[in-house]
Every structure is written in C-alpha cells, then in structure tokens.
PDB file of C-alpha atoms in Angstrom:
ATOM      1  CA  MET A 278      60.770 147.951  75.860  1.00  0.00           C
ATOM      2  CA  PRO A 279      59.184 144.786  77.200  1.00  0.00           C
ATOM      3  CA  MET A 280      56.901 145.027  80.192  1.00  0.00           C
ATOM      4  CA  ARG A 281      54.541 142.343  81.384  1.00  0.00           C
ATOM      5  CA  THR A 282      52.669 143.967  84.256  1.00  0.00           C
ATOM      6  CA  HIS A 283      49.332 145.726  84.544  1.00  0.00           C
ATOM      7  CA  ALA A 284      51.126 148.939  85.412  1.00  0.00           C
ATOM      8  CA  VAL A 285      53.399 148.542  82.538  1.00  0.00           C
ATOM      9  CA  THR A 286      51.100 145.273  81.002  1.00  0.00           C
ATOM     10  CA  LEU A 287      63.236 159.149  76.740  1.00  0.00           C
ATOM     11  CA  THR A 288      67.209 174.724  62.254  1.00  0.00           C
ATOM     12  CA  ALA A 289      69.719 178.370  58.967  1.00  0.00           C
ATOM     13  CA  LEU A 290      71.343 181.643  58.976  1.00  0.00           C
ATOM     14  CA  THR A 291      70.433 184.179  56.268  1.00  0.00           C
ATOM     15  CA  VAL A 292      72.025 187.601  55.711  1.00  0.00           C
ATOM     16  CA  ALA A 293      70.565 190.351  53.460  1.00  0.00           C
ATOM     17  CA  ALA A 294      72.205 193.626  52.422  1.00  0.00           C
ATOM     18  CA  LEU A 295      70.310 196.353  50.603  1.00  0.00           C
ATOM     19  CA  ALA A 296      71.732 199.281  48.574  1.00  0.00           C
ATOM     20  CA  ALA A 297      69.571 201.923  46.894  1.00  0.00           C
ATOM     21  CA  GLY A 298      71.224 204.234  44.281  1.00  0.00           C
ATOM     22  CA  THR A 299      74.092 206.186  45.808  1.00  0.00           C
ATOM     23  CA  ALA A 300      72.573 206.192  49.281  1.00  0.00           C
ATOM     24  CA  LEU A 301      74.364 204.032  51.829  1.00  0.00           C
ATOM     25  CA  THR A 302      72.187 201.827  53.973  1.00  0.00           C
ATOM     26  CA  ALA A 303      73.085 199.523  56.816  1.00  0.00           C
ATOM     27  CA  PRO A 304      72.926 195.783  56.173  1.00  0.00           C
ATOM     28  CA  ALA A 305      69.746 194.121  57.257  1.00  0.00           C
ATOM     29  CA  ALA A 306      70.040 192.302  60.553  1.00  0.00           C
ATOM     30  CA  ALA A 307      70.851 188.641  60.277  1.00  0.00           C
ATOM     31  CA  ALA A 308      68.016 186.286  61.013  1.00  0.00           C
ATOM     32  CA  PRO A 309      68.522 184.428  64.295  1.00  0.00           C
ATOM     33  CA  GLN A 310      70.213 181.092  63.899  1.00  0.00           C
ATOM     34  CA  LYS A 311      68.106 178.136  64.788  1.00  0.00           C
ATOM     35  CA  ALA A 312      70.010 175.782  67.066  1.00  0.00           C
ATOM     36  CA  ALA A 313      70.660 172.274  65.860  1.00  0.00           C
ATOM     37  CA  PRO A 314      68.475 169.682  67.620  1.00  0.00           C
ATOM     38  CA  PRO A 315      70.112 167.397  70.181  1.00  0.00           C
ATOM     39  CA  GLU A 316      71.721 164.268  68.781  1.00  0.00           C
ATOM     40  CA  PHE A 317      70.470 160.808  69.694  1.00  0.00           C
ATOM     41  CA  LEU A 318      72.263 157.587  70.498  1.00  0.00           C
ATOM     42  CA  ALA A 319      73.098 155.200  67.678  1.00  0.00           C
ATOM     43  CA  ALA A 320      72.285 151.509  67.960  1.00  0.00           C
ATOM     44  CA  SER A 321      75.996 150.701  68.358  1.00  0.00           C
ATOM     45  CA  GLU A 322      76.173 152.883  71.493  1.00  0.00           C
ATOM     46  CA  LEU A 323      73.730 150.785  73.523  1.00  0.00           C
ATOM     47  CA  PRO A 324      74.861 148.059  75.953  1.00  0.00           C
ATOM     48  CA  PRO A 325      75.984 145.112  73.797  1.00  0.00           C
ATOM     49  CA  HIS A 326      73.490 142.263  73.561  1.00  0.00           C
ATOM     50  CA  PRO A 327      75.123 138.821  73.825  1.00  0.00           C
ATOM     51  CA  SER A 328      73.263 137.267  70.913  1.00  0.00           C
ATOM     52  CA  SER A 329      71.363 139.915  68.935  1.00  0.00           C
ATOM     53  CA  ALA A 330      72.209 143.233  67.288  1.00  0.00           C
ATOM     54  CA  TRP A 331      70.393 146.438  68.147  1.00  0.00           C
ATOM     55  CA  THR A 332      68.169 148.183  65.600  1.00  0.00           C
ATOM     56  CA  ALA A 333      67.403 151.903  65.932  1.00  0.00           C
ATOM     57  CA  GLY A 334      64.053 153.312  64.952  1.00  0.00           C
ATOM     58  CA  PRO A 335      63.565 156.816  63.535  1.00  0.00           C
ATOM     59  CA  VAL A 336      63.627 159.909  65.708  1.00  0.00           C
ATOM     60  CA  ALA A 337      59.995 160.835  66.330  1.00  0.00           C
ATOM     61  CA  ASP A 338      58.077 163.607  68.074  1.00  0.00           C
ATOM     62  CA  GLY A 339      56.345 163.115  71.396  1.00  0.00           C
ATOM     63  CA  PHE A 340      56.959 161.345  74.673  1.00  0.00           C
ATOM     64  CA  PRO A 341      57.505 157.587  74.204  1.00  0.00           C
ATOM     65  CA  ALA A 342      54.915 155.135  75.465  1.00  0.00           C
ATOM     66  CA  GLU A 343      57.820 152.849  76.396  1.00  0.00           C
ATOM     67  CA  LEU A 344      58.542 155.039  79.449  1.00  0.00           C
ATOM     68  CA  ALA A 345      54.935 155.490  80.571  1.00  0.00           C
ATOM     69  CA  TYR A 346      55.234 152.859  83.304  1.00  0.00           C
ATOM     70  CA  CYS A 347      57.408 155.247  85.353  1.00  0.00           C
ATOM     71  CA  LEU A 348      57.053 158.607  83.590  1.00  0.00           C
ATOM     72  CA  GLY A 349      53.426 159.007  82.714  1.00  0.00           C
ATOM     73  CA  GLU A 350      50.961 161.616  83.943  1.00  0.00           C
ATOM     74  CA  GLY A 351      53.545 163.497  86.009  1.00  0.00           C
ATOM     75  CA  VAL A 352      55.676 164.542  83.037  1.00  0.00           C
ATOM     76  CA  PRO A 353      55.366 168.279  82.201  1.00  0.00           C
ATOM     77  CA  ALA A 354      54.258 169.287  78.724  1.00  0.00           C
ATOM     78  CA  TYR A 355      57.292 170.001  76.526  1.00  0.00           C
ATOM     79  CA  ASP A 356      58.202 169.283  72.888  1.00  0.00           C
ATOM     80  CA  TYR A 357      59.742 165.855  73.448  1.00  0.00           C
ATOM     81  CA  ARG A 358      61.499 163.788  70.772  1.00  0.00           C
ATOM     82  CA  HIS A 359      62.413 160.131  71.114  1.00  0.00           C
ATOM     83  CA  ARG A 360      63.984 157.094  69.481  1.00  0.00           C
ATOM     84  CA  VAL A 361      63.111 153.474  70.181  1.00  0.00           C
ATOM     85  CA  PHE A 362      65.605 150.612  69.862  1.00  0.00           C
ATOM     86  CA  HIS A 363      65.055 146.863  69.794  1.00  0.00           C
ATOM     87  CA  THR A 364      66.822 143.544  69.389  1.00  0.00           C
ATOM     88  CA  ASP A 365      65.494 140.388  67.764  1.00  0.00           C
ATOM     89  CA  LEU A 366      64.888 138.932  71.209  1.00  0.00           C
ATOM     90  CA  ASP A 367      63.363 140.344  74.384  1.00  0.00           C
ATOM     91  CA  THR A 368      65.519 143.429  74.967  1.00  0.00           C
ATOM     92  CA  GLY A 369      64.443 146.976  74.166  1.00  0.00           C
ATOM     93  CA  ALA A 370      65.608 150.522  74.802  1.00  0.00           C
ATOM     94  CA  VAL A 371      64.462 154.093  74.312  1.00  0.00           C
ATOM     95  CA  GLN A 372      65.876 157.626  74.502  1.00  0.00           C
ATOM     96  CA  VAL A 373      63.873 160.819  74.892  1.00  0.00           C
ATOM     97  CA  THR A 374      65.229 164.379  74.764  1.00  0.00           C
ATOM     98  CA  VAL A 375      63.699 167.758  75.458  1.00  0.00           C
ATOM     99  CA  VAL A 376      65.016 171.313  75.171  1.00  0.00           C
ATOM    100  CA  THR A 377      63.580 173.493  77.920  1.00  0.00           C
ATOM    101  CA  GLY A 378      63.547 177.297  77.951  1.00  0.00           C
ATOM    102  CA  SER A 379      66.435 177.793  80.368  1.00  0.00           C
ATOM    103  CA  ALA A 380      69.074 176.009  82.417  1.00  0.00           C
ATOM    104  CA  ALA A 381      66.910 176.493  85.490  1.00  0.00           C
ATOM    105  CA  LYS A 382      63.959 174.798  83.782  1.00  0.00           C
ATOM    106  CA  GLY A 383      66.245 172.005  82.610  1.00  0.00           C
ATOM    107  CA  LYS A 384      67.517 171.472  86.141  1.00  0.00           C
ATOM    108  CA  ALA A 385      63.987 171.413  87.535  1.00  0.00           C
ATOM    109  CA  LEU A 386      62.779 168.938  84.898  1.00  0.00           C
ATOM    110  CA  ALA A 387      65.725 166.608  85.504  1.00  0.00           C
ATOM    111  CA  ALA A 388      65.058 166.683  89.246  1.00  0.00           C
ATOM    112  CA  LEU A 389      61.373 165.896  88.679  1.00  0.00           C
ATOM    113  CA  LEU A 390      62.104 162.996  86.339  1.00  0.00           C
ATOM    114  CA  ASN A 391      64.621 161.527  88.781  1.00  0.00           C
ATOM    115  CA  GLU A 392      62.052 161.747  91.568  1.00  0.00           C
ATOM    116  CA  GLU A 393      59.394 160.080  89.398  1.00  0.00           C
ATOM    117  CA  ILE A 394      61.778 157.209  88.690  1.00  0.00           C
ATOM    118  CA  ARG A 395      62.843 156.966  92.344  1.00  0.00           C
ATOM    119  CA  THR A 396      59.218 156.518  93.430  1.00  0.00           C
ATOM    120  CA  CYS A 397      58.217 154.350  90.460  1.00  0.00           C
ATOM    121  CA  ALA A 398      58.360 151.000  92.286  1.00  0.00           C
ATOM    122  CA  ASP A 399      56.035 152.193  95.046  1.00  0.00           C
ATOM    123  CA  ARG A 400      53.532 153.593  92.538  1.00  0.00           C
ATOM    124  CA  ILE A 401      53.516 150.357  90.559  1.00  0.00           C
ATOM    125  CA  GLU A 402      52.750 148.312  93.659  1.00  0.00           C
ATOM    126  CA  GLN A 403      50.006 150.724  94.736  1.00  0.00           C
ATOM    127  CA  SER A 404      48.293 150.562  91.348  1.00  0.00           C
ATOM    128  CA  SER A 405      48.805 146.812  90.786  1.00  0.00           C
ATOM    129  CA  PRO A 406      48.631 144.627  93.907  1.00  0.00           C
ATOM    130  CA  ASP A 407      49.661 141.567  91.894  1.00  0.00           C
ATOM    131  CA  VAL A 408      53.028 143.156  91.019  1.00  0.00           C
ATOM    132  CA  GLU A 409      56.052 143.322  93.299  1.00  0.00           C
ATOM    133  CA  ALA A 410      58.413 146.135  92.287  1.00  0.00           C
ATOM    134  CA  THR A 411      61.858 147.074  93.603  1.00  0.00           C
ATOM    135  CA  GLY A 412      63.904 150.141  92.727  1.00  0.00           C
ATOM    136  CA  ARG A 413      67.650 150.713  92.969  1.00  0.00           C
ATOM    137  CA  TYR A 414      69.889 153.747  92.647  1.00  0.00           C
ATOM    138  CA  TYR A 415      73.213 153.265  90.870  1.00  0.00           C
ATOM    139  CA  GLY A 416      74.683 156.720  91.418  1.00  0.00           C
ATOM    140  CA  GLU A 417      75.539 159.891  89.525  1.00  0.00           C
ATOM    141  CA  LEU A 418      77.794 160.223  86.484  1.00  0.00           C
ATOM    142  CA  PRO A 419      80.143 163.210  85.979  1.00  0.00           C
ATOM    143  CA  VAL A 420      79.051 164.218  82.494  1.00  0.00           C
ATOM    144  CA  GLU A 421      78.019 167.809  81.624  1.00  0.00           C
ATOM    145  CA  GLU A 422      75.551 168.856  84.368  1.00  0.00           C
ATOM    146  CA  GLY A 423      75.342 165.281  85.595  1.00  0.00           C
ATOM    147  CA  ALA A 424      73.310 162.124  85.057  1.00  0.00           C
ATOM    148  CA  LYS A 425      71.710 159.745  87.531  1.00  0.00           C
ATOM    149  CA  VAL A 426      71.197 156.019  86.960  1.00  0.00           C
ATOM    150  CA  HIS A 427      68.370 153.922  88.408  1.00  0.00           C
ATOM    151  CA  GLY A 428      67.211 150.312  88.262  1.00  0.00           C
ATOM    152  CA  LEU A 429      63.739 148.754  88.494  1.00  0.00           C
ATOM    153  CA  HIS A 430      62.709 145.124  88.869  1.00  0.00           C
ATOM    154  CA  THR A 431      59.117 143.904  88.599  1.00  0.00           C
ATOM    155  CA  GLU A 432      57.670 140.461  89.246  1.00  0.00           C
ATOM    156  CA  THR A 433      54.034 139.495  88.833  1.00  0.00           C
ATOM    157  CA  SER A 434      52.050 137.004  90.875  1.00  0.00           C
ATOM    158  CA  TRP A 435      52.024 134.689  87.821  1.00  0.00           C
ATOM    159  CA  GLY A 436      55.822 134.708  87.536  1.00  0.00           C
ATOM    160  CA  ALA A 437      56.630 137.277  84.843  1.00  0.00           C
ATOM    161  CA  THR A 438      59.812 139.166  85.742  1.00  0.00           C
ATOM    162  CA  ASP A 439      61.423 142.187  84.094  1.00  0.00           C
ATOM    163  CA  VAL A 440      64.388 144.407  84.833  1.00  0.00           C
ATOM    164  CA  HIS A 441      64.877 147.982  83.672  1.00  0.00           C
ATOM    165  CA  LEU A 442      67.648 150.552  83.800  1.00  0.00           C
ATOM    166  CA  LEU A 443      66.783 154.235  83.526  1.00  0.00           C
ATOM    167  CA  SER A 444      68.905 157.368  83.566  1.00  0.00           C
ATOM    168  CA  VAL A 445      68.288 161.110  83.512  1.00  0.00           C
ATOM    169  CA  GLY A 446      71.022 163.467  82.285  1.00  0.00           C
ATOM    170  CA  ARG A 447      71.269 167.182  81.533  1.00  0.00           C
ATOM    171  CA  ASP A 448      73.370 169.466  79.332  1.00  0.00           C
ATOM    172  CA  GLY A 449      72.328 173.051  80.088  1.00  0.00           C
ATOM    173  CA  THR A 450      68.735 173.509  78.942  1.00  0.00           C
ATOM    174  CA  THR A 451      68.470 169.997  77.489  1.00  0.00           C
ATOM    175  CA  VAL A 452      67.412 166.881  79.369  1.00  0.00           C
ATOM    176  CA  THR A 453      67.611 163.298  78.147  1.00  0.00           C
ATOM    177  CA  VAL A 454      66.231 160.071  79.551  1.00  0.00           C
ATOM    178  CA  VAL A 455      67.554 156.666  78.513  1.00  0.00           C
ATOM    179  CA  GLY A 456      65.723 153.446  79.289  1.00  0.00           C
ATOM    180  CA  TRP A 457      66.720 149.791  78.813  1.00  0.00           C
ATOM    181  CA  GLY A 458      64.758 146.671  79.690  1.00  0.00           C
ATOM    182  CA  GLN A 459      64.425 142.932  79.277  1.00  0.00           C
ATOM    183  CA  MET A 460      63.126 139.824  81.008  1.00  0.00           C
ATOM    184  CA  GLY A 461      65.153 138.978  84.110  1.00  0.00           C
ATOM    185  CA  ASP A 462      66.267 140.461  87.397  1.00  0.00           C
ATOM    186  CA  PHE A 463      68.941 142.855  88.656  1.00  0.00           C
ATOM    187  CA  GLY A 464      71.678 140.277  88.062  1.00  0.00           C
ATOM    188  CA  ASP A 465      70.870 140.357  84.336  1.00  0.00           C
ATOM    189  CA  ALA A 466      71.205 144.144  84.032  1.00  0.00           C
ATOM    190  CA  PRO A 467      74.403 145.486  82.347  1.00  0.00           C
ATOM    191  CA  VAL A 468      74.820 148.383  84.751  1.00  0.00           C
ATOM    192  CA  GLY A 469      78.411 149.226  83.782  1.00  0.00           C
ATOM    193  CA  ALA A 470      77.649 149.243  80.058  1.00  0.00           C
ATOM    194  CA  PHE A 471      74.458 151.248  80.637  1.00  0.00           C
ATOM    195  CA  LYS A 472      76.421 153.901  82.518  1.00  0.00           C
ATOM    196  CA  LYS A 473      78.703 154.211  79.481  1.00  0.00           C
ATOM    197  CA  THR A 474      75.640 154.528  77.244  1.00  0.00           C
ATOM    198  CA  THR A 475      74.200 157.230  79.487  1.00  0.00           C
ATOM    199  CA  THR A 476      77.470 159.164  79.489  1.00  0.00           C
ATOM    200  CA  LYS A 477      77.562 158.961  75.700  1.00  0.00           C
ATOM    201  CA  ALA A 478      73.936 160.061  75.423  1.00  0.00           C
ATOM    202  CA  VAL A 479      74.494 163.208  77.473  1.00  0.00           C
ATOM    203  CA  ASP A 480      77.898 163.971  75.969  1.00  0.00           C
ATOM    204  CA  LYS A 481      76.684 163.831  72.368  1.00  0.00           C
ATOM    205  CA  LEU A 482      73.541 165.943  72.813  1.00  0.00           C
ATOM    206  CA  TYR A 483      75.541 168.883  71.336  1.00  0.00           C
TER     207      TYR A 483
END
C-alpha cells in the first residue's frame, strides 16, 4: 500500500476403534476437529481499478507492515495472517485476519482496532509535523457482528498526497481488517465499492 510520509514514509478428523479378542471395548474418542482457517478476499473482490488489474499475493503469517502507519505498536499479540494485493500502478490493498479465543476477545479486539484507526490522523500529525492528516468515518455495515469503515488522507509539506480506506469487521471470534490506498484525496476513494469489499471479506471468513 503506497505511503509517502515519515509516519507511513489486515486443520482433520480421525476416528479409531479397538477390539481385543472377544472382549468388547468402547471406540476411542475422536480427535478434536481443527477448524478451517478464515478465507481471504480474492483479487477480483477488491474495488475495481479503472486501468489496472489486481494481483493477490500469498497468504502469509504475521501482521502486515502495510498497516503499520495506523495499527502499529498498539496491536495486541495474536497469530495474525495477511494477504497483500497490488496493481501495476499506484494502488495497493491488504487484508489481515485473526482468530481470538472467544467472541468477547474478538469484540474487544475489533473495538481497539477501530479506535486506533479513529485516532490515526492525530497520531500521524503528532509524530510528523510536516504531515497533515485527516480522518473520516463512513459508517457501520450490517454483516455478521458488524464492520466499520474509515478513511484517511495525508498530505506532506512537499506535496505528496495519499488516501486510504480501512475497515474492521468481526464474525464471532474472528476479526478482519481490510486496507486500500493510493495517491490522491478523499474524492478519489471508491467508498461504495470498498464497503462491498468489506462486506464480502467478513461474509466469507467462514
């Protein structure tokens, strides 16, 4: 995801039965089934780019560096997985997912991530005086346990300008963050299409 600021510069079931001679024995307990990991967005499910196709990278472990400008040191330690997307031009995107231990933990993590994004513009300006940052809130989406959509615009003293869209959604214990960004301002951001992408991202987790 492009950023040009100093602050900137989202499992098998086995069953065994044992019988010994004429003695009857109970079947061995089935091994617990390992849940399938959450699914990620495909390149075709991102907001359409007017002149370049999206390419999806592999799903990888860890929290993506592409979201560090807003979600850095304040992100709790979980087993995150992510996928990075790019076009041939200046537009990039990323999705990160995490399965927490309970619905309550998932709710708390989603709330924390939303708050980190909400305060991102102020933190960028505090850490980089030569950057002017503005945040926007685009509302909540009625998908699973909900998703919230945010916008961020940054402009440097030397004229570099970038716009980002970020969303946080939850399905039970699982939280996903989707980010999109390119050069430009809020007028260049495909908010409607990004909301559809966010809804798809949360809906297809399981």
